Amino acid sequence: MSEGNKTICIIGAGAAGLAALRAILDTPQYKAGLWKPTVFEERDQVGGIWLPDSATDKSGLPMTPLYDSLTTNLAHPVMCFPSFPFPPSTPIFPVAARVQSYLESYTAHFELNPFIRLNTLVTDVLRDQSRWKVQFHSGESVDFDFIIVANGHHRIPRYANVPGLESWLALKKAMHSVWYRHGQYFGDKVLVVGGGPSGNDISAEMRSYCTVLVRSITGALREDSGNLKIRGRLTKLGSDGQVFFEDGSVESDVDYCILATGYQVSLSFLSPPLLYPALPPPCPPLPDTLYNSTYHIFPLARHIFPIQTTFPPTSLVFMGLPVRVAPLPVMEAQAAAIVHAFAHPEAFDVERETRDVLARYAELGDDPAAIARKWSVFTEELQWRYQDELHEFAHKDIRVPQWRKDMYGAKVLLRSFWVELERRGEADEWVKGVGEGGIDEWAALLQKLLRAAQEWESSK
């Protein structure tokens, strides 16, 4: 057991930072007065990506890519913190404002506010002998024993490497979806690049504002349906509105392009020698320092703990990096593992963790660039195993229940059916009073909803 008073810096008051703080306040070390946590948040409220921010100024990056029509793409009983369900009667796929209210309620319920410093931007994190020196935009500098990096990774746009894109951006004929807030007229023919959730939502909304909506989705087959054209990977943006695709097809007279092409992992407060902004060298062996490829931080044990030679691997940790997961349950599991490692650094077996990282590296192929892109992307099976193993590491008897797995797997059908129920005006009746008896009521409702969705799908 580590001894003595320890100070803990948490960077970011989004879902990850709040989960970390709550886990710390639940420890015997905090209750004994040995651990002193502080969360530092750049913005004026908690919530992170769910806290709205205007995108009217195209010269600067908004704090969040949150668009006006966003609803969750996972049912809230699946995506919530398992220890804190959404309020009774919440729509199954809530709008963003309800998620923001949920995080504010979480903060109030667990009495987290006294430990959060708002309007406080971390500018640098440096290793100073056996402690961390954290510097802020005000010029203030504070030493800490532990750092939890929970700053999110949905702000810095990732642009496709497409010939002609820079010209389109310069001519204001294209923008990244980080600036998108609502449907509007961008021209008669609009191109949306990207097949993720934001690309899907933006495309569905934009079809009402243009004559022809062209979608570029890597790996997609060519298809035309109404005013929607689906094409494969974008290869070139030409002059005079010409757009070229991998299958050799060309679209002419495209007026505007919206790039729903994702985001970079960005940690501006960490710089060499702590973190190098580059693709890591091929493995094995693991490098002696950390790298940020913009797709992943490497090498991290369990996607959390840095394996390197400069500082103890349990003294600076990362949260919220896995993608294509139910994020809040993953963050809760990560927080449990982190506080256990802070209290029991001897439980961290560097040799075993190194073997595990190298084994995953070998599974993903032999191209370092391709491995970087795949590293943080989880399959369904991996995310369930990941959560269970983190709880096991933290000595918590918690397993992902089967209903969460089933409902995650049925997320697309469930969301489609929920949209249909909203169209019919029946959605509110489905959830009325549900949740007053706890999470089990939500689980039962989702199972009922799935059966109805399957019948609806088969009857179409």
Coordinates of C-alpha atoms in Angstrom, one line a residue:
M1 CA 0.0 0.0 0.0
S2 CA 1.3 3.4 -0.9
E3 CA 1.7 5.7 2.1
G4 CA 1.5 9.4 2.9
N5 CA -0.6 12.2 1.5
K6 CA -1.1 12.2 -2.3
T7 CA -2.4 14.9 -4.6
I8 CA -4.2 14.0 -7.7
C9 CA -4.7 16.2 -10.8
I10 CA -7.6 15.3 -13.2
I11 CA -7.5 17.1 -16.5
G12 CA -11.1 17.5 -17.8
A13 CA -14.6 17.5 -16.3
G14 CA -16.3 15.5 -19.0
A15 CA -17.7 12.1 -18.3
A16 CA -14.2 10.5 -17.9
G17 CA -13.0 13.1 -15.4
L18 CA -16.2 13.0 -13.4
A19 CA -16.0 9.1 -13.2
A20 CA -12.4 9.4 -12.0
L21 CA -13.2 11.9 -9.3
R22 CA -16.2 9.9 -8.1
A23 CA -14.0 6.7 -7.9
I24 CA -11.4 8.6 -5.9
L25 CA -13.9 10.0 -3.4
D26 CA -15.1 6.5 -2.8
T27 CA -11.7 5.2 -1.7
P28 CA -10.6 4.6 1.9
Q29 CA -7.5 6.7 1.1
Y30 CA -9.7 9.8 0.4
K31 CA -11.9 9.1 3.4
A32 CA -8.8 8.9 5.6
G33 CA -7.7 12.3 4.3
L34 CA -4.7 10.9 2.4
W35 CA -5.8 11.6 -1.2
K36 CA -6.6 15.1 -2.4
P37 CA -8.1 15.2 -5.9
T38 CA -8.7 18.3 -8.0
V39 CA -10.3 18.4 -11.5
F40 CA -9.3 21.2 -13.8
E41 CA -11.8 22.1 -16.5
E42 CA -11.1 24.6 -19.3
R43 CA -14.8 25.5 -19.7
D44 CA -17.3 27.1 -17.4
Q45 CA -19.4 24.0 -16.7
V46 CA -18.9 20.2 -16.5
G47 CA -20.1 18.0 -19.3
G48 CA -17.3 18.0 -21.9
I49 CA -18.5 17.1 -25.4
W50 CA -22.1 17.3 -24.2
L51 CA -21.9 20.9 -23.2
P52 CA -23.0 23.1 -26.2
D53 CA -20.7 25.6 -27.8
S54 CA -21.4 28.0 -30.7
A55 CA -19.8 27.2 -34.0
T56 CA -20.5 30.6 -35.7
D57 CA -16.8 31.6 -35.7
K58 CA -15.1 29.5 -38.4
S59 CA -11.7 31.0 -37.6
G60 CA -11.4 29.1 -34.3
L61 CA -12.3 25.6 -33.2
P62 CA -15.5 25.1 -31.2
M63 CA -15.1 23.3 -27.9
T64 CA -17.4 20.5 -29.0
P65 CA -18.7 19.1 -32.3
L66 CA -22.2 18.9 -30.8
Y67 CA -24.8 19.5 -33.4
D68 CA -28.4 20.7 -32.6
S69 CA -30.2 17.5 -33.6
L70 CA -27.9 15.0 -31.9
T71 CA -29.4 12.1 -30.0
T72 CA -27.5 9.2 -28.6
N73 CA -26.9 6.3 -30.9
L74 CA -27.0 3.9 -27.9
A75 CA -29.9 3.3 -25.6
H76 CA -29.2 5.2 -22.4
P77 CA -29.5 2.1 -20.1
V78 CA -26.6 0.7 -22.2
M79 CA -24.4 3.8 -22.3
C80 CA -25.0 5.2 -18.8
F81 CA -22.7 4.8 -15.8
P82 CA -23.9 1.4 -14.5
S83 CA -24.0 2.9 -10.9
F84 CA -26.2 5.8 -11.9
P85 CA -29.0 5.2 -14.4
F86 CA -30.8 8.0 -16.2
P87 CA -33.9 9.4 -14.5
P88 CA -37.2 7.5 -14.8
S89 CA -39.2 8.1 -18.1
T90 CA -36.2 9.3 -20.0
P91 CA -36.6 8.6 -23.8
I92 CA -34.5 5.6 -24.7
F93 CA -32.4 7.6 -27.2
P94 CA -32.2 11.0 -25.4
V95 CA -31.2 14.3 -27.0
A96 CA -27.9 15.7 -26.1
A97 CA -29.4 18.2 -23.6
R98 CA -30.7 15.3 -21.5
V99 CA -27.2 13.7 -21.4
Q100 CA -25.7 17.0 -20.3
S101 CA -28.4 17.3 -17.6
Y102 CA -27.6 13.7 -16.6
L103 CA -23.9 14.5 -16.1
E104 CA -24.8 17.6 -14.1
S105 CA -27.1 15.4 -11.9
Y106 CA -24.2 12.9 -11.5
T107 CA -21.9 15.7 -10.4
A108 CA -24.5 17.0 -7.9
H109 CA -25.5 13.5 -6.6
F110 CA -22.0 12.5 -5.7
E111 CA -21.1 16.0 -4.5
L112 CA -18.2 16.5 -7.0
N113 CA -18.5 20.3 -7.5
P114 CA -16.2 21.3 -4.5
F115 CA -13.3 19.4 -6.2
I116 CA -13.7 21.0 -9.7
R117 CA -12.0 24.2 -10.8
L118 CA -13.7 25.6 -13.8
N119 CA -12.3 28.1 -16.3
T120 CA -8.8 26.6 -15.7
L121 CA -6.8 25.5 -18.7
V122 CA -3.8 23.1 -18.2
T123 CA -1.1 24.3 -20.5
D124 CA 1.9 22.0 -19.5
V125 CA 2.6 18.9 -17.6
L126 CA 6.2 18.3 -16.7
R127 CA 8.1 15.7 -14.7
D128 CA 10.0 17.3 -11.9
Q129 CA 12.1 14.8 -10.0
S130 CA 9.6 12.5 -8.3
R131 CA 6.5 14.6 -8.9
W132 CA 4.4 16.2 -11.7
K133 CA 4.4 20.0 -12.2
V134 CA 1.2 21.2 -13.8
Q135 CA 1.1 24.7 -15.3
F136 CA -2.0 26.7 -16.0
H137 CA -3.0 29.5 -18.4
S138 CA -2.9 31.9 -15.5
G139 CA 0.8 31.3 -15.0
E140 CA 0.1 29.3 -11.8
S141 CA 2.1 26.1 -11.2
V142 CA 1.1 23.3 -8.9
D143 CA 2.9 20.0 -8.0
F144 CA 1.0 16.7 -8.0
D145 CA 1.7 13.0 -7.3
F146 CA -0.7 11.6 -9.8
I147 CA -2.1 12.8 -13.1
I148 CA -5.3 11.5 -14.8
V149 CA -5.6 12.7 -18.4
A150 CA -9.3 12.9 -19.3
N151 CA -9.5 15.7 -21.8
G152 CA -11.5 13.9 -24.5
H153 CA -10.6 13.4 -28.1
H154 CA -13.4 15.0 -30.2
R155 CA -12.2 18.5 -30.9
I156 CA -9.2 18.6 -33.3
P157 CA -10.5 17.7 -36.8
R158 CA -9.0 14.9 -38.8
Y159 CA -8.9 15.8 -42.5
A160 CA -8.8 13.2 -45.2
N161 CA -5.7 13.2 -47.3
V162 CA -7.5 14.1 -50.5
P163 CA -6.0 16.0 -53.5
G164 CA -7.9 19.3 -54.0
L165 CA -9.2 19.5 -50.4
E166 CA -7.1 22.5 -49.4
S167 CA -8.4 24.4 -52.4
W168 CA -12.0 23.6 -51.5
L169 CA -11.4 24.7 -47.9
A170 CA -9.7 27.9 -49.0
L171 CA -12.7 28.7 -51.2
K172 CA -15.1 28.0 -48.3
K173 CA -16.7 25.2 -50.3
A174 CA -15.9 22.6 -47.6
M175 CA -15.9 22.4 -43.8
H176 CA -15.2 19.8 -41.2
S177 CA -18.3 18.5 -39.2
V178 CA -16.8 20.0 -36.0
W179 CA -18.5 23.3 -37.2
Y180 CA -21.8 21.7 -38.3
R181 CA -24.7 22.7 -36.0
H182 CA -27.9 22.3 -38.1
G183 CA -29.2 21.7 -41.6
Q184 CA -29.1 24.6 -44.0
Y185 CA -28.8 25.4 -47.7
F186 CA -25.2 24.9 -48.8
G187 CA -26.2 24.4 -52.4
D188 CA -28.2 22.1 -54.6
K189 CA -25.7 19.3 -54.5
V190 CA -23.9 18.5 -51.3
L191 CA -21.2 15.9 -50.5
V192 CA -20.9 14.3 -47.0
V193 CA -17.7 12.3 -46.4
G194 CA -17.7 9.7 -43.7
G195 CA -19.8 6.7 -42.6
G196 CA -19.8 7.2 -38.8
P197 CA -22.6 8.3 -36.6
S198 CA -22.2 12.0 -37.3
G199 CA -21.9 11.4 -41.1
N200 CA -25.2 9.4 -40.9
D201 CA -27.0 12.1 -38.9
I202 CA -25.8 15.0 -41.0
S203 CA -26.6 13.2 -44.2
A204 CA -30.2 12.4 -43.0
E205 CA -30.7 16.0 -42.0
M206 CA -29.1 17.6 -45.1
R207 CA -31.3 15.6 -47.6
S208 CA -34.1 18.1 -46.7
Y209 CA -32.0 21.1 -47.7
C210 CA -30.4 20.1 -51.0
T211 CA -31.6 18.6 -54.3
V212 CA -29.0 15.8 -54.3
L213 CA -27.0 14.5 -51.3
V214 CA -23.9 12.5 -52.2
R215 CA -22.3 10.3 -49.5
S216 CA -18.7 9.0 -49.7
I217 CA -18.2 6.0 -47.4
T218 CA -15.1 3.9 -47.7
G219 CA -16.0 0.3 -48.7
A220 CA -19.6 1.2 -49.7
L221 CA -21.2 -0.1 -52.8
R222 CA -22.6 2.4 -55.4
E223 CA -26.3 3.0 -54.8
D224 CA -28.9 5.7 -55.7
S225 CA -32.1 6.1 -53.8
G226 CA -34.3 9.2 -54.2
N227 CA -32.1 12.2 -53.8
L228 CA -29.4 10.2 -52.1
K229 CA -26.3 8.9 -53.9
I230 CA -23.9 6.6 -52.1
R231 CA -20.4 6.2 -53.4
G232 CA -17.1 4.7 -52.2
R233 CA -13.9 6.3 -51.0
L234 CA -13.3 9.9 -52.1
T235 CA -10.1 10.2 -54.1
K236 CA -10.1 13.8 -55.4
L237 CA -11.9 17.1 -55.2
G238 CA -11.5 18.7 -58.6
S239 CA -12.1 22.2 -59.9
D240 CA -15.6 23.3 -61.0
G241 CA -17.3 21.0 -58.5
Q242 CA -16.0 17.7 -59.8
V243 CA -15.7 14.9 -57.2
F244 CA -13.9 11.7 -58.0
F245 CA -14.3 8.3 -56.3
E246 CA -12.3 5.1 -55.9
D247 CA -14.6 3.1 -58.3
G248 CA -13.9 5.6 -61.1
S249 CA -17.2 7.4 -60.9
V250 CA -17.4 11.2 -61.0
E251 CA -20.0 13.6 -59.6
S252 CA -20.2 17.0 -61.2
D253 CA -21.5 20.3 -60.0
V254 CA -21.0 19.6 -56.3
D255 CA -21.6 22.9 -54.4
Y256 CA -20.3 22.0 -50.9
C257 CA -18.5 19.3 -49.0
I258 CA -19.0 18.4 -45.3
L259 CA -16.2 16.3 -43.8
A260 CA -17.4 13.9 -41.1
T261 CA -13.9 12.4 -41.0
G262 CA -13.3 12.1 -37.3
Y263 CA -10.9 13.7 -34.8
Q264 CA -7.3 13.5 -33.7
V265 CA -6.1 12.5 -30.3
S266 CA -4.6 15.8 -29.0
L267 CA -2.6 16.4 -25.8
S268 CA -1.2 19.9 -26.2
F269 CA 0.0 19.9 -22.6
L270 CA 2.3 16.9 -23.0
S271 CA 5.4 17.4 -25.1
P272 CA 8.8 15.6 -25.6
P273 CA 10.4 13.9 -23.8
L274 CA 7.2 12.8 -22.2
L275 CA 5.2 12.4 -25.4
Y276 CA 6.4 12.5 -29.0
P277 CA 4.0 13.6 -31.7
A278 CA 4.8 10.9 -34.2
L279 CA 4.1 7.3 -35.3
P280 CA 5.8 4.9 -32.9
P281 CA 8.6 2.7 -34.3
P282 CA 7.8 -0.9 -35.3
C283 CA 7.6 -3.4 -32.5
P284 CA 9.0 -5.4 -30.8
P285 CA 10.5 -4.1 -28.7
L286 CA 8.3 -1.5 -27.2
P287 CA 9.7 2.0 -27.4
D288 CA 11.2 3.6 -24.2
T289 CA 8.9 6.6 -24.4
L290 CA 5.4 7.5 -25.4
Y291 CA 4.1 8.5 -28.9
N292 CA 1.0 10.2 -30.1
S293 CA 0.2 9.1 -33.6
T294 CA -3.1 11.2 -33.4
Y295 CA -4.9 7.8 -33.6
H296 CA -3.6 6.4 -30.4
I297 CA -1.2 6.9 -27.5
F298 CA 1.4 4.2 -27.5
P299 CA 2.5 2.1 -25.6
L300 CA -0.3 2.1 -23.0
A301 CA -1.0 -1.0 -20.9
R302 CA -4.8 -1.6 -20.8
H303 CA -5.1 1.6 -22.9
I304 CA -4.4 3.5 -19.6
F305 CA -1.0 3.0 -18.1
P306 CA 2.2 4.2 -20.0
I307 CA 4.9 1.6 -20.4
Q308 CA 8.1 3.6 -20.6
T309 CA 11.3 4.3 -18.6
T310 CA 10.9 8.0 -17.5
F311 CA 8.3 7.7 -14.7
P312 CA 6.3 5.1 -12.8
P313 CA 3.5 3.7 -15.1
T314 CA 0.9 4.2 -12.5
S315 CA 1.6 7.9 -11.9
L316 CA 0.3 9.4 -15.1
V317 CA -2.7 7.6 -16.7
F318 CA -5.1 8.1 -19.6
M319 CA -8.9 7.7 -19.8
G320 CA -11.5 7.6 -22.5
L321 CA -9.3 6.5 -25.5
P322 CA -11.1 3.4 -26.7
V323 CA -13.6 4.0 -29.5
R324 CA -16.7 2.2 -30.7
V325 CA -17.6 1.3 -27.1
A326 CA -20.4 2.2 -24.7
P327 CA -18.2 5.0 -23.3
L328 CA -19.5 5.6 -19.7
P329 CA -19.4 2.0 -18.5
V330 CA -15.8 1.8 -19.9
M331 CA -14.8 5.0 -18.1
E332 CA -16.3 3.7 -14.8
A333 CA -14.2 0.5 -15.2
Q334 CA -11.1 2.4 -16.1
A335 CA -11.6 4.6 -13.0
A336 CA -11.8 1.6 -10.8
A337 CA -8.6 0.2 -12.3
I338 CA -6.8 3.5 -11.9
V339 CA -7.6 4.1 -8.2
H340 CA -6.5 0.5 -7.5
A341 CA -3.2 1.1 -9.3
F342 CA -2.7 4.4 -7.4
A343 CA -3.2 2.6 -4.1
H344 CA -1.4 -0.6 -5.1
P345 CA 1.4 0.2 -7.6
E346 CA 2.9 -3.2 -6.9
A347 CA -0.1 -4.8 -8.6
F348 CA 1.0 -3.5 -11.9
D349 CA 3.1 -6.2 -13.6
V350 CA 5.2 -4.4 -16.2
E351 CA 6.4 -7.7 -17.9
R352 CA 2.9 -9.1 -18.2
E353 CA 1.5 -5.8 -19.5
T354 CA 4.3 -5.6 -22.0
R355 CA 3.5 -9.1 -23.3
D356 CA -0.2 -8.2 -23.6
V357 CA 0.6 -5.0 -25.6
L358 CA 3.0 -6.9 -27.9
A359 CA 0.4 -9.6 -28.4
R360 CA -2.3 -7.1 -29.5
Y361 CA 0.3 -5.4 -31.8
A362 CA 1.0 -8.7 -33.5
E363 CA -2.7 -9.4 -33.9
L364 CA -3.3 -6.2 -35.8
G365 CA -0.7 -6.9 -38.5
D366 CA 2.7 -5.6 -39.5
D367 CA 2.1 -2.1 -40.8
P368 CA 2.7 0.5 -38.0
A369 CA 0.4 3.1 -39.6
A370 CA -2.5 0.6 -40.0
I371 CA -1.9 -0.7 -36.4
A372 CA -2.1 2.9 -35.1
R373 CA -5.5 3.4 -36.8
K374 CA -6.9 0.1 -35.4
W375 CA -5.4 0.3 -32.0
S376 CA -8.1 2.0 -30.0
V377 CA -11.0 0.6 -32.1
F378 CA -12.8 -2.1 -30.1
T379 CA -14.9 -5.0 -31.2
E380 CA -18.0 -5.8 -29.2
E381 CA -16.3 -8.9 -27.7
L382 CA -13.2 -6.9 -26.8
Q383 CA -15.1 -4.1 -25.0
W384 CA -16.9 -6.6 -22.8
R385 CA -13.8 -8.5 -21.9
Y386 CA -12.0 -5.2 -21.4
Q387 CA -14.5 -4.0 -18.8
D388 CA -14.5 -7.3 -17.0
E389 CA -10.7 -7.5 -16.8
L390 CA -10.5 -3.9 -15.5
H391 CA -12.9 -4.7 -12.7
E392 CA -11.1 -7.9 -12.0
F393 CA -7.8 -6.0 -11.7
A394 CA -9.5 -3.6 -9.3
H395 CA -10.7 -6.5 -7.2
K396 CA -14.4 -5.7 -7.9
D397 CA -16.9 -8.5 -8.4
I398 CA -18.6 -6.8 -11.4
R399 CA -19.3 -8.4 -14.8
V400 CA -21.1 -6.9 -17.8
P401 CA -24.6 -8.3 -17.8
Q402 CA -25.8 -10.2 -20.8
W403 CA -28.7 -7.7 -21.5
R404 CA -26.2 -4.9 -22.0
K405 CA -24.3 -7.0 -24.6
D406 CA -27.5 -8.0 -26.3
M407 CA -28.9 -4.4 -26.5
Y408 CA -25.6 -3.0 -27.7
G409 CA -25.5 -5.5 -30.5
A410 CA -29.1 -4.5 -31.5
K411 CA -28.4 -0.8 -31.3
V412 CA -29.1 0.0 -35.0
L413 CA -32.5 -1.8 -35.0
L414 CA -33.5 -0.4 -31.6
R415 CA -32.7 3.2 -32.7
S416 CA -34.6 2.7 -36.0
F417 CA -37.6 1.4 -34.2
W418 CA -37.5 4.2 -31.6
V419 CA -37.6 6.8 -34.4
E420 CA -40.6 5.0 -35.7
L421 CA -42.3 5.1 -32.3
E422 CA -41.6 8.8 -32.1
R423 CA -43.1 9.3 -35.5
R424 CA -46.2 7.5 -34.3
G425 CA -46.4 9.5 -31.1
E426 CA -46.0 6.3 -29.0
A427 CA -42.5 6.7 -27.6
D428 CA -43.4 8.6 -24.4
E429 CA -45.9 5.9 -23.4
W430 CA -43.2 3.2 -23.6
V431 CA -41.0 4.9 -21.0
K432 CA -43.6 6.4 -18.8
G433 CA -42.6 5.6 -15.1
V434 CA -39.9 3.2 -16.2
G435 CA -36.8 3.3 -14.0
E436 CA -38.5 4.2 -10.8
G437 CA -37.6 0.7 -9.6
G438 CA -34.0 0.9 -10.8
I439 CA -31.9 -0.3 -13.7
D440 CA -33.7 -3.7 -13.9
E441 CA -36.8 -2.0 -15.1
W442 CA -34.8 -0.4 -18.0
A443 CA -33.3 -3.8 -18.8
A444 CA -36.8 -5.4 -19.0
L445 CA -38.1 -2.5 -21.1
L446 CA -35.2 -2.8 -23.6
Q447 CA -35.9 -6.6 -24.0
K448 CA -39.5 -5.9 -24.6
L449 CA -38.6 -3.1 -27.1
L450 CA -36.3 -5.4 -29.0
R451 CA -39.0 -8.0 -29.4
A452 CA -41.3 -5.4 -30.8
A453 CA -38.6 -4.0 -33.0
Q454 CA -37.9 -7.4 -34.5
E455 CA -41.6 -7.9 -35.2
W456 CA -41.7 -4.5 -36.9
E457 CA -38.6 -5.3 -39.0
S458 CA -40.0 -8.6 -40.2
S459 CA -43.3 -7.1 -41.1
K460 CA -41.8 -4.4 -43.4

